[in-house]
CSV table of C-alpha atoms and ligand atoms in Angstrom, one decimal:
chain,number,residue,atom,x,y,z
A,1,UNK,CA,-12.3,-19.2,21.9
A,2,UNK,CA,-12.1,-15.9,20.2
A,3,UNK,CA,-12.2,-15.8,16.5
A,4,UNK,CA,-8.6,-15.4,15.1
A,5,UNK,CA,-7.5,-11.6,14.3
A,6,UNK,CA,-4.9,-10.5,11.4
A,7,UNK,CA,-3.6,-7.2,12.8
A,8,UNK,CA,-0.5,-7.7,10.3
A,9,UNK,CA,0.0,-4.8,7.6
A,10,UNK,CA,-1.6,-7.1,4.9
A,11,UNK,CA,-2.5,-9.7,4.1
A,12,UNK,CA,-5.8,-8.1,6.4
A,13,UNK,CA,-8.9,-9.6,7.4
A,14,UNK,CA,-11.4,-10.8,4.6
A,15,UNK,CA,-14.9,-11.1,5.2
A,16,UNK,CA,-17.3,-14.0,4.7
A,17,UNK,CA,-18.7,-12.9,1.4
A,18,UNK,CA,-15.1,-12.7,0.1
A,19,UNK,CA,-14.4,-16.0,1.5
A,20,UNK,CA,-17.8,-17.5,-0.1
A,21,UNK,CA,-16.8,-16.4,-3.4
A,22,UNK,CA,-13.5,-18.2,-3.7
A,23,UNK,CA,-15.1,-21.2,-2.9
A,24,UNK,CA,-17.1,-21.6,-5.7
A,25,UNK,CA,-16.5,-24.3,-8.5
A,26,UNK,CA,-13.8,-22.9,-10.5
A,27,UNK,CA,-14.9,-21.5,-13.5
A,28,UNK,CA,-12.7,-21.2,-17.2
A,29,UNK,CA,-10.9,-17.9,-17.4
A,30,UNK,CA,-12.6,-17.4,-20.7
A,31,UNK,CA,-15.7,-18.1,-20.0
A,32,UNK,CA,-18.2,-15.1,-20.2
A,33,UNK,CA,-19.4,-15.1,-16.5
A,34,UNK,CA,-15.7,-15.1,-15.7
A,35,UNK,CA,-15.0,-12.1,-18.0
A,36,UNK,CA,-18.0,-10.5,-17.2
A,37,UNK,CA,-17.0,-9.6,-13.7
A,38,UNK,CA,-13.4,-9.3,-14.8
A,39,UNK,CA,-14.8,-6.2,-16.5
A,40,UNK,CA,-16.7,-5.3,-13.5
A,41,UNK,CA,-13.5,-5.4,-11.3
A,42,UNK,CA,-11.7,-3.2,-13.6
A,43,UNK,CA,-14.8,-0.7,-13.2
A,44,UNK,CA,-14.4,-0.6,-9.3
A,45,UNK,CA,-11.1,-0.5,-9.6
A,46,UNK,CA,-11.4,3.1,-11.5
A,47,UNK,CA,-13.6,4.2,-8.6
A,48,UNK,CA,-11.5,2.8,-6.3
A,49,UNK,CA,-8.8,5.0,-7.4
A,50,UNK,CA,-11.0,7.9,-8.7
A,51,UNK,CA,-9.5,7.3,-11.9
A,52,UNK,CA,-11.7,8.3,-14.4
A,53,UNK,CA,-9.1,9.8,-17.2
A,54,UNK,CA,-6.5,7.0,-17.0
A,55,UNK,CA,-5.8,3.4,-17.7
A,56,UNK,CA,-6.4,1.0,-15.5
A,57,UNK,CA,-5.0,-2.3,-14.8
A,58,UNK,CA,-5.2,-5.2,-12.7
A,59,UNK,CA,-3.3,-8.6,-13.1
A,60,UNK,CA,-1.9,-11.1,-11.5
A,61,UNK,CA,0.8,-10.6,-9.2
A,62,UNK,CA,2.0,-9.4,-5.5
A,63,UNK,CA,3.0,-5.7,-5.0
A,64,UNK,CA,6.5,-6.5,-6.1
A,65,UNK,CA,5.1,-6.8,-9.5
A,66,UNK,CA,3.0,-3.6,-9.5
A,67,UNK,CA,7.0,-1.9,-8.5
A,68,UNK,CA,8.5,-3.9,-11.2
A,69,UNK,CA,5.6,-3.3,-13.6
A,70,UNK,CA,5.8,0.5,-13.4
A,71,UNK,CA,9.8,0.9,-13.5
A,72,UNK,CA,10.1,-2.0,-16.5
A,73,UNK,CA,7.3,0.3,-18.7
A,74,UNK,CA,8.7,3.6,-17.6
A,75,UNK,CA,12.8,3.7,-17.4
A,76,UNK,CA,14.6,3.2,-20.1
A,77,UNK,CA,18.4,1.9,-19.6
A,78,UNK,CA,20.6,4.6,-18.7
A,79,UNK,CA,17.8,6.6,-17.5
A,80,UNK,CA,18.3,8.8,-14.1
A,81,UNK,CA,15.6,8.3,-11.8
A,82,UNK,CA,14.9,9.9,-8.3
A,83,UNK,CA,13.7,7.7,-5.0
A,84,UNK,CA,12.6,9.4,-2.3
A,85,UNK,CA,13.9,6.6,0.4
A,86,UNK,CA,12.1,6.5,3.7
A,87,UNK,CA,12.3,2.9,4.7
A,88,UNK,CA,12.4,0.0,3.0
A,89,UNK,CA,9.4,-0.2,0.0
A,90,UNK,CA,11.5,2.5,-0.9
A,91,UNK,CA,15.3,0.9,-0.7
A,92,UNK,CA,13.0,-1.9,-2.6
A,93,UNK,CA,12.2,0.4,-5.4
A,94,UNK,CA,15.9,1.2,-5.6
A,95,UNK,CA,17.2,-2.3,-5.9
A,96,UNK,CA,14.5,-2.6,-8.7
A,97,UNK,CA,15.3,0.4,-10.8
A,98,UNK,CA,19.2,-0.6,-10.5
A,99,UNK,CA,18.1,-4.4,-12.1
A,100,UNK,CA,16.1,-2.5,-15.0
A,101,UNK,CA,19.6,-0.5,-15.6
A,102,UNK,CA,18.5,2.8,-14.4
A,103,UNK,CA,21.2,5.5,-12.6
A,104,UNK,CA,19.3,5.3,-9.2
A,105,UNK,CA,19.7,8.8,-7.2
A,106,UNK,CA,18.4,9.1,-3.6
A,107,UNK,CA,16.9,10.7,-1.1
A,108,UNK,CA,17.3,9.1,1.8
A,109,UNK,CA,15.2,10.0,5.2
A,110,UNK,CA,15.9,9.0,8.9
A,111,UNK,CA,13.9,5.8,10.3
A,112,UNK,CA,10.3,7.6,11.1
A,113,UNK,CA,10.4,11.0,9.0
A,114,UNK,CA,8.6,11.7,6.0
A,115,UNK,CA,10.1,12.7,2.3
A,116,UNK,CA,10.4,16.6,2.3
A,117,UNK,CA,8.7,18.5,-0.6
A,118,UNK,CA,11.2,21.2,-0.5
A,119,UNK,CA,14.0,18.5,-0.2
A,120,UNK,CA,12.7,17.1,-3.7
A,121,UNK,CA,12.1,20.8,-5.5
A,122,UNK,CA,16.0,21.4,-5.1
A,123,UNK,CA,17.3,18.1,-6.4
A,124,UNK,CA,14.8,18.5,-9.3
A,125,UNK,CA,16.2,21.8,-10.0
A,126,UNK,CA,19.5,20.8,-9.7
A,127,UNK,CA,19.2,17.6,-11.8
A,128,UNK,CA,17.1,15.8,-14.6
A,129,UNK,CA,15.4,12.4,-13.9
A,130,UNK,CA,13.3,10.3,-16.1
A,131,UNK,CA,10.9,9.8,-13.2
A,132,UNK,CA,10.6,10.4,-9.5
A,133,UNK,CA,9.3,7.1,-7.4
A,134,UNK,CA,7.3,7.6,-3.7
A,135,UNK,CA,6.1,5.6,-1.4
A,136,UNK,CA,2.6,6.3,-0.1
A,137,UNK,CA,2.9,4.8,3.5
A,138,UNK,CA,6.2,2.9,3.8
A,139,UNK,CA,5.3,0.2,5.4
A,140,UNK,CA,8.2,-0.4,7.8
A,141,UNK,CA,8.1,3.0,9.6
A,142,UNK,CA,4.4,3.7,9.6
A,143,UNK,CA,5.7,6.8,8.0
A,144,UNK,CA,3.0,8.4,5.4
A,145,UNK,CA,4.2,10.6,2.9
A,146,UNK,CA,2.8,14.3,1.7
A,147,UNK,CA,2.3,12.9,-1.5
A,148,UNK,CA,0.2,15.8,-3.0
A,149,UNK,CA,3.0,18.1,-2.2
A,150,UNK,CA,5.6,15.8,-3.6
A,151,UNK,CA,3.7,15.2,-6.5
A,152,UNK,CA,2.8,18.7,-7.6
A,153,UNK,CA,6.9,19.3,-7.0
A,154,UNK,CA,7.1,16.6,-9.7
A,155,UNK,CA,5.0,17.8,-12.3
A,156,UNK,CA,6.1,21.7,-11.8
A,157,UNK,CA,9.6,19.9,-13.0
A,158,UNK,CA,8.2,17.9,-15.6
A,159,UNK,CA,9.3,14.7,-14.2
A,160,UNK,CA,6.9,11.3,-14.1
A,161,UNK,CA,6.2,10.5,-10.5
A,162,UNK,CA,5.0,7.2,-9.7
A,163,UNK,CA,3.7,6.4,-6.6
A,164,UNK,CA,3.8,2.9,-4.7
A,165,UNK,CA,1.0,2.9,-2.5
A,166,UNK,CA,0.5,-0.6,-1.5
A,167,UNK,CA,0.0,0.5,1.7
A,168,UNK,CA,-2.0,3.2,1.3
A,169,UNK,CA,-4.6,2.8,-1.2
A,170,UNK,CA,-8.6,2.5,0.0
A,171,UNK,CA,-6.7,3.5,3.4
A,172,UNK,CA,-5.6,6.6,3.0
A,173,UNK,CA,-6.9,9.6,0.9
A,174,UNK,CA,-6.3,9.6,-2.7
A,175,UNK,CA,-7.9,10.6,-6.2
A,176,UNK,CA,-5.7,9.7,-8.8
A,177,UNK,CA,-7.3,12.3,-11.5
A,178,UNK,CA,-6.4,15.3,-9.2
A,179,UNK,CA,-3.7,13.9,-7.7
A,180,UNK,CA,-1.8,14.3,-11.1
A,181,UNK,CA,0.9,11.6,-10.7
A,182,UNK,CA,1.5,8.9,-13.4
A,183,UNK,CA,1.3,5.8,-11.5
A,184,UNK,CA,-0.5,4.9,-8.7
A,185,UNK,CA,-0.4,1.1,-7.8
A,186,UNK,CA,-1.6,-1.0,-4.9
A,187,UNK,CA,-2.4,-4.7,-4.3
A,188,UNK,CA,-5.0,-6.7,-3.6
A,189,UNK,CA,-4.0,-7.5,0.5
A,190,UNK,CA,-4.0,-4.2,2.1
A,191,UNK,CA,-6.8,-1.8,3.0
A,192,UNK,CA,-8.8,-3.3,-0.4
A,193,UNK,CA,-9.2,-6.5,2.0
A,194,UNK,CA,-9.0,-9.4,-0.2
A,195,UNK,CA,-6.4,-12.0,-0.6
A,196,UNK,CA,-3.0,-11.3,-1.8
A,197,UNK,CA,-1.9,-12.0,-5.5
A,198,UNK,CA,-3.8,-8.8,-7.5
A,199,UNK,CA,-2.1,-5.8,-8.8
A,200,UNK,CA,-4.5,-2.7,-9.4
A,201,UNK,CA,-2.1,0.3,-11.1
A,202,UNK,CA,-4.0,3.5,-13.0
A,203,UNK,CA,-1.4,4.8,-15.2
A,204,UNK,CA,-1.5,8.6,-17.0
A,205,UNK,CA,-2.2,9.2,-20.4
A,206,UNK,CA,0.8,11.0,-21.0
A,207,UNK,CA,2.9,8.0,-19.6
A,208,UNK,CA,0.9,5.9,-21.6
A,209,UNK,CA,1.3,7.5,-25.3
A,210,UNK,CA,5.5,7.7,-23.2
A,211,UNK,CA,5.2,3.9,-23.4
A,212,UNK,CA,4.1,3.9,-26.9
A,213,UNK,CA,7.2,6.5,-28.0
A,214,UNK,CA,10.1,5.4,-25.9
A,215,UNK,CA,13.2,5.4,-28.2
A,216,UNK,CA,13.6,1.6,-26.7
A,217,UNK,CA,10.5,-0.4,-26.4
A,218,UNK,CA,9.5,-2.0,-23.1
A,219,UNK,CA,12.1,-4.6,-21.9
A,220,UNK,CA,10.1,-7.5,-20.1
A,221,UNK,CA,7.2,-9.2,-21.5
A,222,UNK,CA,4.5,-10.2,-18.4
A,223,UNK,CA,5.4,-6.9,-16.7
A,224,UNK,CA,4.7,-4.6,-20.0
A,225,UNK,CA,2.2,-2.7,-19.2
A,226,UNK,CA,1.6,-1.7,-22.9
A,227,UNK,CA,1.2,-5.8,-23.4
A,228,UNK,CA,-2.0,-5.3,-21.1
A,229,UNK,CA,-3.9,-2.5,-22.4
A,230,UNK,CA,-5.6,-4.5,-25.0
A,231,UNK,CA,-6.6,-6.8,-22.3
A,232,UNK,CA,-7.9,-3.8,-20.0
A,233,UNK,CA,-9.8,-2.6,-23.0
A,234,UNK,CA,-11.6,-6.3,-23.6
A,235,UNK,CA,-11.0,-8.7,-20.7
A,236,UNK,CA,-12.3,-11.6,-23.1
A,237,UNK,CA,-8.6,-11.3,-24.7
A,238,UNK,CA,-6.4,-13.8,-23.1
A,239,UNK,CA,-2.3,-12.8,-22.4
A,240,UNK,CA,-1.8,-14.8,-19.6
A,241,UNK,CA,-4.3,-16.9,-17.2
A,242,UNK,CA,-5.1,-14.9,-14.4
A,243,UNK,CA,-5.7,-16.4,-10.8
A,244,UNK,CA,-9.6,-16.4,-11.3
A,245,UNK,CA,-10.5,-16.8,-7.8
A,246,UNK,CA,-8.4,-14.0,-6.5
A,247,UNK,CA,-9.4,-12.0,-9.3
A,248,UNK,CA,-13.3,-13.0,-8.0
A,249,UNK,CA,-12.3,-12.4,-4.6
A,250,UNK,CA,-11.0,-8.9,-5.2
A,251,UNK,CA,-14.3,-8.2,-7.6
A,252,UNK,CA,-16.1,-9.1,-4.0
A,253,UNK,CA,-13.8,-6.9,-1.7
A,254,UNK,CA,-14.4,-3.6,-4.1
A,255,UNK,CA,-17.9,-4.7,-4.2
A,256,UNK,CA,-18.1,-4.3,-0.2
A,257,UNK,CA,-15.8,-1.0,-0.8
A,258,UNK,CA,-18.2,0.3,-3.0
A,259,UNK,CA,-20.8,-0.3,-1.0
A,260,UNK,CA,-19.3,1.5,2.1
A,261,UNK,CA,-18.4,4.4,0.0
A,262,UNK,CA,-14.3,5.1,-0.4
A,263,UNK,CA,-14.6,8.6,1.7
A,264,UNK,CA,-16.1,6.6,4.3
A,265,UNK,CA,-13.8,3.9,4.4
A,266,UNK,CA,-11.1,6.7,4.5
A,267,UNK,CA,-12.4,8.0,7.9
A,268,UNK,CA,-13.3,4.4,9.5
A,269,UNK,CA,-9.1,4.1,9.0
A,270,UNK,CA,-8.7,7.7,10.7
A,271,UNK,CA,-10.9,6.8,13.6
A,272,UNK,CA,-9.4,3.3,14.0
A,273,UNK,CA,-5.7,4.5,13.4
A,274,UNK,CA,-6.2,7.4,16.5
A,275,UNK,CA,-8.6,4.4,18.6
A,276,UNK,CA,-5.0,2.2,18.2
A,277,UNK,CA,-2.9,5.1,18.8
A,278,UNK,CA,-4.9,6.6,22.2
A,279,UNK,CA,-4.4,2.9,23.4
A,280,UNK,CA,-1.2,1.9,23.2
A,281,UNK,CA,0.2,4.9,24.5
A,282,UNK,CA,-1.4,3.9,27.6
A,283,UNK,CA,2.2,2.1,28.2
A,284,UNK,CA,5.4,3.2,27.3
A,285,UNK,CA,6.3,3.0,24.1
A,286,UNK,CA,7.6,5.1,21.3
A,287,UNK,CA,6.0,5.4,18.0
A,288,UNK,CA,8.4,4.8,14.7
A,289,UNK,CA,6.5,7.3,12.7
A,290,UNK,CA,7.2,11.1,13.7
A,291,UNK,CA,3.8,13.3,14.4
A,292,UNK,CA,1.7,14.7,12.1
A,293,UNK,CA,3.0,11.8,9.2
A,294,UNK,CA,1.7,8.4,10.8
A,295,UNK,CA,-0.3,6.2,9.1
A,296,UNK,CA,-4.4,5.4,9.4
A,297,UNK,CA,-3.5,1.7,7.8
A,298,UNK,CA,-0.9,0.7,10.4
A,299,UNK,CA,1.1,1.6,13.3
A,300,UNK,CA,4.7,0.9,14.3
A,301,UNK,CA,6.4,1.0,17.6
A,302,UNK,CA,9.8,0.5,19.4
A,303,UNK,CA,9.7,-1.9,22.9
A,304,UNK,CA,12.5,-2.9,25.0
A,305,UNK,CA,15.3,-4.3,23.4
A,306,UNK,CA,14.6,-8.2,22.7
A,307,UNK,CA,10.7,-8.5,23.6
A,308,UNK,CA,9.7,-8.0,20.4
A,309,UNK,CA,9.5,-11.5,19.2
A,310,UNK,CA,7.6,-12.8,22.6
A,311,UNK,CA,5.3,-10.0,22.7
A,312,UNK,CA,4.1,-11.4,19.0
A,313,UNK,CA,4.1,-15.0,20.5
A,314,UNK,CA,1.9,-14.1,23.5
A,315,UNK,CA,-0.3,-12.3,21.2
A,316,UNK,CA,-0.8,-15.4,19.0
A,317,UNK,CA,-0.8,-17.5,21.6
A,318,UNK,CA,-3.0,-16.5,24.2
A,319,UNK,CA,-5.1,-13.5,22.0
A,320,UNK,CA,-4.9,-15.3,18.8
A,321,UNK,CA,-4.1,-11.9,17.3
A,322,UNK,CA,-1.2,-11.9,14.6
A,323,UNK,CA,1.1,-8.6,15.0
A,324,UNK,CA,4.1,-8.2,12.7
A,325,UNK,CA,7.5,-7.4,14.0
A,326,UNK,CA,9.8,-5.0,12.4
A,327,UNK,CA,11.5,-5.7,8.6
A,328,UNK,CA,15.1,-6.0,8.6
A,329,UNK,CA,17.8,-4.6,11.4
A,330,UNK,CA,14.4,-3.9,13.7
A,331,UNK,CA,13.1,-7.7,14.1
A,332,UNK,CA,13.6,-7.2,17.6
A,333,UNK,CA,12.7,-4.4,18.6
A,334,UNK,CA,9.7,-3.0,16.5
A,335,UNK,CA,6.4,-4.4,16.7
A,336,UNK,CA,3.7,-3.2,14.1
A,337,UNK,CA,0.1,-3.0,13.5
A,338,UNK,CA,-2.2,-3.3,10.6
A,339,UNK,CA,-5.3,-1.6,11.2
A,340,UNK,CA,-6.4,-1.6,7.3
A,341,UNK,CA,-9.5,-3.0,5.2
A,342,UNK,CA,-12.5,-4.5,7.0
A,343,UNK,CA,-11.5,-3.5,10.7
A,344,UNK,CA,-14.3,-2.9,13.3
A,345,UNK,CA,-14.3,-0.8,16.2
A,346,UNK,CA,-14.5,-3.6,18.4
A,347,UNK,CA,-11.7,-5.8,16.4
A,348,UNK,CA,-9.5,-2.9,17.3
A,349,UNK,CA,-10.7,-2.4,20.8
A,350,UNK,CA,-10.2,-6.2,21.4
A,351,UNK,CA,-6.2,-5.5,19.8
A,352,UNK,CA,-5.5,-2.5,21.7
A,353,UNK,CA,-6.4,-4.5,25.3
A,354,UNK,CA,-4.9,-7.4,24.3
A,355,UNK,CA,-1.6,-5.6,23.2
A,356,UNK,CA,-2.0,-4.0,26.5
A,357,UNK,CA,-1.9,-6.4,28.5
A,358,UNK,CA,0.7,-8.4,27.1
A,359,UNK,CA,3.1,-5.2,27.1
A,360,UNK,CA,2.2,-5.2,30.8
A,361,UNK,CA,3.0,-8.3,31.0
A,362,UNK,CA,6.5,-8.4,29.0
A,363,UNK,CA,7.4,-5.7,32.0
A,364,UNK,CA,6.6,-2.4,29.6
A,365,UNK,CA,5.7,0.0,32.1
A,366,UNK,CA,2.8,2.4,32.3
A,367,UNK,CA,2.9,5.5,30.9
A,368,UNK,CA,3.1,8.8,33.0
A,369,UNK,CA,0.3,11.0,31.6
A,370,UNK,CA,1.7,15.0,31.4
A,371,UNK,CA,-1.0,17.4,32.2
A,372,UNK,CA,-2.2,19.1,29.5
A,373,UNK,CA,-0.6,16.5,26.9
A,374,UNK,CA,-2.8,13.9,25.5
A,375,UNK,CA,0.2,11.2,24.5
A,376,UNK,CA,3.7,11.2,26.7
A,377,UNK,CA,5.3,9.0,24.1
A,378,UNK,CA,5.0,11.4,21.0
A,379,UNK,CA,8.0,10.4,18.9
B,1,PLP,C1,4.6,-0.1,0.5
B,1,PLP,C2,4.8,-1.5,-0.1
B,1,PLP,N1,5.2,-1.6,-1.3
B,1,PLP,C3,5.4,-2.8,-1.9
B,1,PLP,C4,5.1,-4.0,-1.2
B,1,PLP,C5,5.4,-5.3,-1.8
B,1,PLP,O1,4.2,-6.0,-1.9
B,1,PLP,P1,4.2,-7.6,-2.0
B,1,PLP,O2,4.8,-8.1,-0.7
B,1,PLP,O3,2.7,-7.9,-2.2
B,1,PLP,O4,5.0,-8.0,-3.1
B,1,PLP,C6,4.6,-3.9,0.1
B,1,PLP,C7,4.3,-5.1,0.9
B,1,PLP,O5,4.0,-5.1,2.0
B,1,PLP,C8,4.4,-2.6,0.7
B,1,PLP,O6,4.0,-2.5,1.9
């Protein structure tokens, strides 16, 4: 029986040492072996970021509570704000500025296309926003974002930019102190490759001392970020009790990114994202994400109408590999990959015949190769 495979986009795959850890007796979140390595965490946490001139944080919470987080300490009620819209983290992000009272503007992309930097240095000429919110690598399209370019379109405005990248952190490039944005936030599940339920965010000085002179203070207790500096700043403070194994866990899981070196992880994801890619266009399908802007942490692809949901059960069935179908109006007809956090060669290898054979087997034909063009399926 082959050992079980979690090719969803996150939760991903955690290794044995991670696993170890959480197994330990539980120990007092105030106790100084706990606080110790809550300290550590925080330190790794920098690195993984590259976030040496920022704060940092890390809690407990799912993703949802890193978005919530960063658009409770930043907007202000009445504020305009700016999401860039390419799938739906970002229609999330929307919905979430609209609860916190903001005036929610968009810019809204086609299924598979990317947020275009030109498209955001007219509307921030044209109007003001309190802060412009992007998604790394939305995770429903596979899509990933120019997010140097649309940062540096931010800042040449003088608008805060925060960027969700959930999906993208520890998978995709990115060095927080260059990149220049105010808010960059993952969680715990994705390419970091520990359990769900931890929020890292690195947060700007300049949106800090913001926090501190809003005309209205932060709204919100738990998701006040100004509430948890003093705790960033000495983790033997208590606010609230945080999921100590999780936070162990993740302490583990940066340990083992450390250890592989962040640049180096960044690559394995290249390779692994082109090793998926090559083999699944082996049969005819058509990639979500347009060219030149998909993902190294997942994959996303459209099959026949209606297969969708017994392509997954064959998969889990017969491969005991877990693929994810499509979020929302594409449940049926979009299946997606996670290729993010611990994945070996030959874990994706194993995913790519597997998928292959079952795609084969759900009647998706080969694909035709075009002389002189590596992929006929290019979306
Ligand atoms: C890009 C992105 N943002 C936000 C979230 C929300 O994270 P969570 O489900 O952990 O709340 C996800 C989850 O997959 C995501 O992919």
């Amino acid at each position: 029986m082959p050992e079980s495979l979690l090719m969803i986009p996150g939760p991903t795959n955690v290794s044995e040492r991670v696993r170890e850890v959480m197994s330990r007796p539980q120990l007092g979140h105030g106790s100084p072996e706990f606080t110790e390595k809550f300290g550590e965490t925080l330190k790794l946490a920098r690195s993984a970021f590259k976030n040496d001139k920022g704060s940092q944080f890390v809690f407990t919470g799912s993703g949802t509570v890193a978005m919530e987080a960063s658009v409770a300490s930043t907007i202000q009620p009445g504020d305009s704000v700016l999401v860039l819209d390419t799938g739906y983290f970002g229609q999330r992000m929307a919905s979430i500025n609209e609860a916190h009272g903001a005036r929610v503007s968009q810019l809204q992309y086609p299924l598979g296309t990317h947020a275009d930097p030109d498209d955001l240095r007219r509307k921030l000429q044209g109007d003001k926003f309190r802060a412009v919110f992007i998604t790394h690598v939305d995770t429903s399209t596979a899509v990933v974002n120019p997010i140097k370019e649309l940062v540096a379109e931010c800042k040449d405005a003088g608008v805060f930019a925060v960027v969700d990248s959930v999906c993208g952190l520890a998978g995709e490039e990115l060095d927080f102190d260059r990149l220049g944005a105010d808010i960059v936030f993952t969680a715990s599940q994705k390419a970091i490759a520990a359990p769900p339920g931890a929020v890292l965010i690195a947060v700007s000085n300049e949106l800090l001392e913001y926090f501190q002179e809003r005309a209205k203070p932060i709204q919100g207790w738990y998701l006040n970020l100004l509430r948890w500096k003093p705790i960033m700043d000495d983790p033997k403070m208590y606010l609230a009790t945080p999921a100590v194994q999780i936070m162990l866990a993740l302490r583990e899981a940066l340990l083992e990114l450390k250890e592989e070196g962040l640049e180096e992880r960044w690559k394995r994801h290249r390779a692994l994202a082109q090793k998926i890619r090559d083999g699944l266009q082996r049969r005819d399908v058509k990639f979500v994400a347009e060219e030149g802007y998909r993902a190294n942490t997942l994959t996303g692809f459209v099959v026949k109408d209606g297969i969708a949901p017994g392509v997954q059960k064959e998969l889990r069935e017969a491969h005991r590999i877990e693929v994810a179908r499509g979020l929302g109006d594409y449940g049926g007809k979009m299946i997606r990959i996670g290729h993010m956090g611990i994945l070996s060669a030959e874990q994706a290898d194993r995913t790519v015949k597997a998928v292959d054979e079952t795609l084969a087997k759900f009647g998706v034909a080969a694909s035709v190769p075009v002389p002189g063009n590596r992929g006929v399926n290019q979306a």
